[in-house]
mmCIF file of C-alpha atoms and ligand atoms in Angstrom:
data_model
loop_
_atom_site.group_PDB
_atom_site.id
_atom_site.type_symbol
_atom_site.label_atom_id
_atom_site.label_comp_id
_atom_site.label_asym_id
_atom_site.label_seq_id
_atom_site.Cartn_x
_atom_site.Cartn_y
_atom_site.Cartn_z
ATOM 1 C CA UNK B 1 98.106 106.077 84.611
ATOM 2 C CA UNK B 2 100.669 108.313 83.758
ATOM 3 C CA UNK B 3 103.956 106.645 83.439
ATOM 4 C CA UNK B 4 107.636 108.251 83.265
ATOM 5 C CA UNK B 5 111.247 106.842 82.918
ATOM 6 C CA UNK B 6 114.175 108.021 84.842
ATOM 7 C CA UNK B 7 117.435 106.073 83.856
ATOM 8 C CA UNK B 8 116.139 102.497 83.214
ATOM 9 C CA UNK B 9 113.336 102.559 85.590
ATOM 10 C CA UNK B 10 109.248 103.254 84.896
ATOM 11 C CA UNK B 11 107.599 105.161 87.694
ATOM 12 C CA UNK B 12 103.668 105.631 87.750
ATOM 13 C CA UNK B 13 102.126 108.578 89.314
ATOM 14 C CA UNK B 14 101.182 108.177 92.492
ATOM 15 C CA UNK B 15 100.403 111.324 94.573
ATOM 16 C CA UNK B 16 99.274 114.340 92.581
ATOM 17 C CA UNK B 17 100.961 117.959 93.535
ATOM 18 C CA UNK B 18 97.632 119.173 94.897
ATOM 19 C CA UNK B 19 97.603 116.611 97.472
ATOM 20 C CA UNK B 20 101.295 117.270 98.473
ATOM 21 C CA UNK B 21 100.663 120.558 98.953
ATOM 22 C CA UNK B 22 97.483 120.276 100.904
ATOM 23 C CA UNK B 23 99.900 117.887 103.614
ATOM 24 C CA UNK B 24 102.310 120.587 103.598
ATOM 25 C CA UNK B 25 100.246 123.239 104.665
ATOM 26 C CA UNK B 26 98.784 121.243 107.312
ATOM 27 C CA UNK B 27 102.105 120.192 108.345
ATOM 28 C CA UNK B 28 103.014 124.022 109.002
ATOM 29 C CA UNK B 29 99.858 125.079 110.847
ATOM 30 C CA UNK B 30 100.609 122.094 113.311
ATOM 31 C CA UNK B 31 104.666 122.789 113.591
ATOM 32 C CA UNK B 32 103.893 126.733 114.215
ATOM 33 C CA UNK B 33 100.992 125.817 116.795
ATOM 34 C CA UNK B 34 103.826 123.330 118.438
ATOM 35 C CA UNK B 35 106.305 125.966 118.193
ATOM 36 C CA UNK B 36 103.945 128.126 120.364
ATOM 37 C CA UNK B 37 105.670 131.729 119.846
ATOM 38 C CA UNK B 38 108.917 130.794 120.083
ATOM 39 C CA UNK B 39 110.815 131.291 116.984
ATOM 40 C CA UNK B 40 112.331 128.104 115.437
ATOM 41 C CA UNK B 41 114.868 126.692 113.596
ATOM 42 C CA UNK B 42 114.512 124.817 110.421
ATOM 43 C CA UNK B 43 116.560 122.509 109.697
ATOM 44 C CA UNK B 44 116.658 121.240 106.483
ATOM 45 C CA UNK B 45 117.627 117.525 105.363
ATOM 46 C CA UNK B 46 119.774 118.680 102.110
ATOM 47 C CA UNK B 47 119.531 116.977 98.735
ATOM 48 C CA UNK B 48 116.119 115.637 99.352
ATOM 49 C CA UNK B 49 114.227 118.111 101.769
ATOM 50 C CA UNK B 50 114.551 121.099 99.787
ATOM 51 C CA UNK B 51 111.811 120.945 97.986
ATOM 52 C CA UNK B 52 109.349 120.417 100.824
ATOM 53 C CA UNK B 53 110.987 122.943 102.716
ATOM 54 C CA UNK B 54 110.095 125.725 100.448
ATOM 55 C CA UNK B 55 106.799 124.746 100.212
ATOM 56 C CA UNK B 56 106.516 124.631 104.215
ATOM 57 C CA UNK B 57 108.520 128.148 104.224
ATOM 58 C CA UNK B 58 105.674 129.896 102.453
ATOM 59 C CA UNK B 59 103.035 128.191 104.363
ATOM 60 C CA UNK B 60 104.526 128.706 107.660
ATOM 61 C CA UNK B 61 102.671 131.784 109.322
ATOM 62 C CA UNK B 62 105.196 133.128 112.051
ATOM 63 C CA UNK B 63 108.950 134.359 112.422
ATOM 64 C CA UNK B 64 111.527 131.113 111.351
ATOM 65 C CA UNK B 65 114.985 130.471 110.687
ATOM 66 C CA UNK B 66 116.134 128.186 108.069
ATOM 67 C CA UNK B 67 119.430 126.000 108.280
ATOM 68 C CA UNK B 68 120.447 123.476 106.172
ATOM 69 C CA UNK B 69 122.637 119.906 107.038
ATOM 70 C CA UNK B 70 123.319 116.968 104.440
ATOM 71 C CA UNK B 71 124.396 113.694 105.571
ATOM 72 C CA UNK B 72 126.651 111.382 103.445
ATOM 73 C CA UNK B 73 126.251 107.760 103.946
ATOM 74 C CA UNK B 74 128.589 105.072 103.027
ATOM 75 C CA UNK B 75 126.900 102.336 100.817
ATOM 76 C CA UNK B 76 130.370 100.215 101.676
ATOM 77 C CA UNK B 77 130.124 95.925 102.268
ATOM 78 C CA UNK B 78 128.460 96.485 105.486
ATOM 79 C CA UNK B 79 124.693 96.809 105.634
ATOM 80 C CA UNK B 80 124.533 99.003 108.563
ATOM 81 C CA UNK B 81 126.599 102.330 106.677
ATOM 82 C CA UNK B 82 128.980 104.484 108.208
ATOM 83 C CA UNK B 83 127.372 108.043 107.937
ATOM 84 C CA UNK B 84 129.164 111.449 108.400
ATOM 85 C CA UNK B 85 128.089 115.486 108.220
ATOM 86 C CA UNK B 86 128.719 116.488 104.447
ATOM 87 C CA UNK B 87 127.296 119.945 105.554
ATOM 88 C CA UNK B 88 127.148 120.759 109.561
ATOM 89 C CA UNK B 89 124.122 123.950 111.024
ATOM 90 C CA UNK B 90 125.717 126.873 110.785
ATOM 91 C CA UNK B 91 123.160 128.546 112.915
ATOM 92 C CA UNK B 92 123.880 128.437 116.854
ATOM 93 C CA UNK B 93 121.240 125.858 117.960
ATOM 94 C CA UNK B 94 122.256 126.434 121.568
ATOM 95 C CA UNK B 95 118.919 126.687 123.824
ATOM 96 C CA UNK B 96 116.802 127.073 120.563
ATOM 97 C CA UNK B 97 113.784 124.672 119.385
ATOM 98 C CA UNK B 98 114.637 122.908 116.469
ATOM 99 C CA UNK B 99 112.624 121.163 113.768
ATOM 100 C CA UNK B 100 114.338 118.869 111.280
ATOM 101 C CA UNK B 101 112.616 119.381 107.972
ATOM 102 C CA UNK B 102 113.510 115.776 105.940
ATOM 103 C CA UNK B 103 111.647 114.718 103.152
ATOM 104 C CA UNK B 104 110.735 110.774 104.040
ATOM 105 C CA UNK B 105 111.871 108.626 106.923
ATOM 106 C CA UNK B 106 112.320 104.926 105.875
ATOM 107 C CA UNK B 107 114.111 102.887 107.976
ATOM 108 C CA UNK B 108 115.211 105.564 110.397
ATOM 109 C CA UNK B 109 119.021 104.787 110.348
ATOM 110 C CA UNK B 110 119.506 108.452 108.910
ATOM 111 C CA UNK B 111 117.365 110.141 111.441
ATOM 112 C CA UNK B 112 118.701 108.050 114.950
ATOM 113 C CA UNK B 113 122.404 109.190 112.992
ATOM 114 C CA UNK B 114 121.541 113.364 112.503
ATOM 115 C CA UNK B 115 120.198 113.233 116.127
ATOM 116 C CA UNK B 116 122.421 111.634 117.894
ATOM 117 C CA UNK B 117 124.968 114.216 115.827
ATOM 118 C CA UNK B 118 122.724 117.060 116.881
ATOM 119 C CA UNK B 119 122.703 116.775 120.497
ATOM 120 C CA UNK B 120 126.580 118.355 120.829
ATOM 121 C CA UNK B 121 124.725 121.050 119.654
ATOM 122 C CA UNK B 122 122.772 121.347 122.501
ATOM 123 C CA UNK B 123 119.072 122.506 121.042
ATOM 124 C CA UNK B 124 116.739 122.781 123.562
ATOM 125 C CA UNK B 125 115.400 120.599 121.636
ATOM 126 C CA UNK B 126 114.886 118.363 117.942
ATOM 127 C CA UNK B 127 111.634 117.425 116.474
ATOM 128 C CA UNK B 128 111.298 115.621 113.190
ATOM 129 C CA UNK B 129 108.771 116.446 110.989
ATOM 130 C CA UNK B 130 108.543 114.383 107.678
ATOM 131 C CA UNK B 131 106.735 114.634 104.620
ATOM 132 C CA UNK B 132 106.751 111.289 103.837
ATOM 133 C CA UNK B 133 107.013 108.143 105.916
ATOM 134 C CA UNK B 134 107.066 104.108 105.339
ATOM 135 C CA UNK B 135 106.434 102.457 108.844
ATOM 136 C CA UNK B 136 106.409 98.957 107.446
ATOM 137 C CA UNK B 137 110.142 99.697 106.649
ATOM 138 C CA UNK B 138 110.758 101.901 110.280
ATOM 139 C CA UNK B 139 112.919 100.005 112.620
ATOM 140 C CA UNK B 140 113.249 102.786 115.320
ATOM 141 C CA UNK B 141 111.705 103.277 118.573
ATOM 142 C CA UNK B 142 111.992 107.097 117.925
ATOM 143 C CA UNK B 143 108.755 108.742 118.046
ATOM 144 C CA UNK B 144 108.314 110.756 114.580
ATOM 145 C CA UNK B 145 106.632 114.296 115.391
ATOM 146 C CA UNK B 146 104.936 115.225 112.563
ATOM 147 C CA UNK B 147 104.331 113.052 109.348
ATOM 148 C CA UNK B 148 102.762 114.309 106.207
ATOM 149 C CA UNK B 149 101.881 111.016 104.484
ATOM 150 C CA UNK B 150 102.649 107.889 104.973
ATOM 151 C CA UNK B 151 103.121 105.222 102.273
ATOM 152 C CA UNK B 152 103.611 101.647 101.844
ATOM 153 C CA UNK B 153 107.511 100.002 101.549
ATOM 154 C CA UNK B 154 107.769 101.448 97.839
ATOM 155 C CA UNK B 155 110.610 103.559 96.280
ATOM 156 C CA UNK B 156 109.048 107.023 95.456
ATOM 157 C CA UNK B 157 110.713 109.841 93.547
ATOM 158 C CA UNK B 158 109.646 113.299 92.884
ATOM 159 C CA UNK B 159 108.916 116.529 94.846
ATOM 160 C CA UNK B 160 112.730 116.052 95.628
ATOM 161 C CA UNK B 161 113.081 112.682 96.093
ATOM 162 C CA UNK B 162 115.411 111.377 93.248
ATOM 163 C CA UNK B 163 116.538 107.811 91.445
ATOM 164 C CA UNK B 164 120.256 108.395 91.025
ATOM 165 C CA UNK B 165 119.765 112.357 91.597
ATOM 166 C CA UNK B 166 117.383 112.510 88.365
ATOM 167 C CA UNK B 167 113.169 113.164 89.736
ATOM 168 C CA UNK B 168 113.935 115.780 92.354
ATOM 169 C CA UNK B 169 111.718 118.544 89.962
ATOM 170 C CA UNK B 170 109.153 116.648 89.325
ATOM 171 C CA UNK B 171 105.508 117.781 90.634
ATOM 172 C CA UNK B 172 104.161 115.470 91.416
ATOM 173 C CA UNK B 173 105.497 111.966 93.412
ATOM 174 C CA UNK B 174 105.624 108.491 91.279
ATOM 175 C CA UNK B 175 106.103 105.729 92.754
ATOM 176 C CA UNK B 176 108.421 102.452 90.711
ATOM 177 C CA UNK B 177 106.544 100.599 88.991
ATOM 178 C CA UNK B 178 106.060 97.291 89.914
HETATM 179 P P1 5GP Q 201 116.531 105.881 106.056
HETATM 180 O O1 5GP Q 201 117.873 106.155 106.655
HETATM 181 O O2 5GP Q 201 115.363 106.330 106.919
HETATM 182 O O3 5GP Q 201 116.381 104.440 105.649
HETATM 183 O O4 5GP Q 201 116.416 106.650 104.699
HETATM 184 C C1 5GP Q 201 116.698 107.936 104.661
HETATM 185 C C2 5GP Q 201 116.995 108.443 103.269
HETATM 186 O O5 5GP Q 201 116.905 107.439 102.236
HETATM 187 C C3 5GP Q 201 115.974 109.468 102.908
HETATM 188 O O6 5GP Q 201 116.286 110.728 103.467
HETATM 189 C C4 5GP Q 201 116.043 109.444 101.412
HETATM 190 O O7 5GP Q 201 117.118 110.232 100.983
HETATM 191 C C5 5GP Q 201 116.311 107.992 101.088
HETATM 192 N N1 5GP Q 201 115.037 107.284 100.799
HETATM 193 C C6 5GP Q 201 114.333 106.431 101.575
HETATM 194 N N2 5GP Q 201 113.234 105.989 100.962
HETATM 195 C C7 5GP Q 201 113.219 106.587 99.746
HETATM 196 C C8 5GP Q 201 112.317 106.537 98.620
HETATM 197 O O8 5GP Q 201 111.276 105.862 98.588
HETATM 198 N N3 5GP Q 201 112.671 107.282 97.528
HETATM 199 C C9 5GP Q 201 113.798 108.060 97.489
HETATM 200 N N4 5GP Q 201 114.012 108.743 96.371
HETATM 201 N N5 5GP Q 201 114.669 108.126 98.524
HETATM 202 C C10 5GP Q 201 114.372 107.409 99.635
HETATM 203 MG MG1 MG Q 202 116.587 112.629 102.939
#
């Protein structure tokens, strides 16, 4: 198994490209056959979603608009973590569908935080569609829309998911090794 170090950490490859690629395209047949004409905006979960978001682009067959929001979360001493818009849409969501383009959901804190955000923004309406999801670690009742693959309770980087920002060009995803 193919092994790689990022900072002091080993991570062994765990899903190759091919297969990454194969959930995004699926992923963008089903969002454009949800979107059902109407022209959508992308949102896309900034550092982390990039990656998956260009991939979708190209694979997505109709008209689209891309957007782009990052979230900063406070670590700080409590375990729950203040959160606040490090980049807001810029795009009028007003009225429009809306598709939030992150790259995994884990516990969900991030997501119930961006939508509760979005809604001043009035979109007629938000649906999350994630490339990667843990349910063991998932502590929301909000339904998730569209899920690429999900894995076990493991730290994965790669495909732009990063340890300490380093991983995000990587290929293919590894997952730490035990
Ligand atoms: P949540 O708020 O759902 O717990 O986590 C959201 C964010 O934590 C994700 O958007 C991502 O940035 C980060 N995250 C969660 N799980 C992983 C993981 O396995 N690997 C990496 N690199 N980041 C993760
Ligand atoms: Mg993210």
């Amino acid at each position: 198994m193919e092994q790689i170090k990022l900072h002091d950490k080993v991570f062994e490859r765990y899903i190759p490209h091919a297969q990454i690629l194969e959930a995004v395209q699926e992923l963008a047949g089903r969002v454009y056959e949800d979107a059902n004409g109407r022209q959508p905006v992308f949102l896309v979960v900034l550092k982390g979603g990039m990656v998956f978001a260009t991939d979708f682009a190209k694979h997505y067959p109709g008209d689209m608009i891309l957007d782009f929001i990052r979230v900063k979360s406070y670590s700080g001493t409590r375990s729950t973590g203040r959160m606040e818009w490090l980049i807001e849409p810029s795009e009028n969501l007003e009225g429009r569908p809306v598709y939030l383009l992150e790259d995994i959901v884990d516990t969900g804190n991030t997501l119930a935080f961006m939508l509760d955000r979005l809604a001043a923004y009035k979109p007629a309406y938000v649906k999350i569609v994630s490339l990667f999801h843990k349910p063991e670690a998932y502590h929301k009742d909000i339904p998730l829309d569209f899920v690429g693959i999900e894995i076990p309770n493991k730290f994965i980087v790669g495909y732009g998911l990063d340890y300490d920002e380093l991983g995000r060009n990587l290929k293919d995803v590894y997952q730490l090794k035990a």
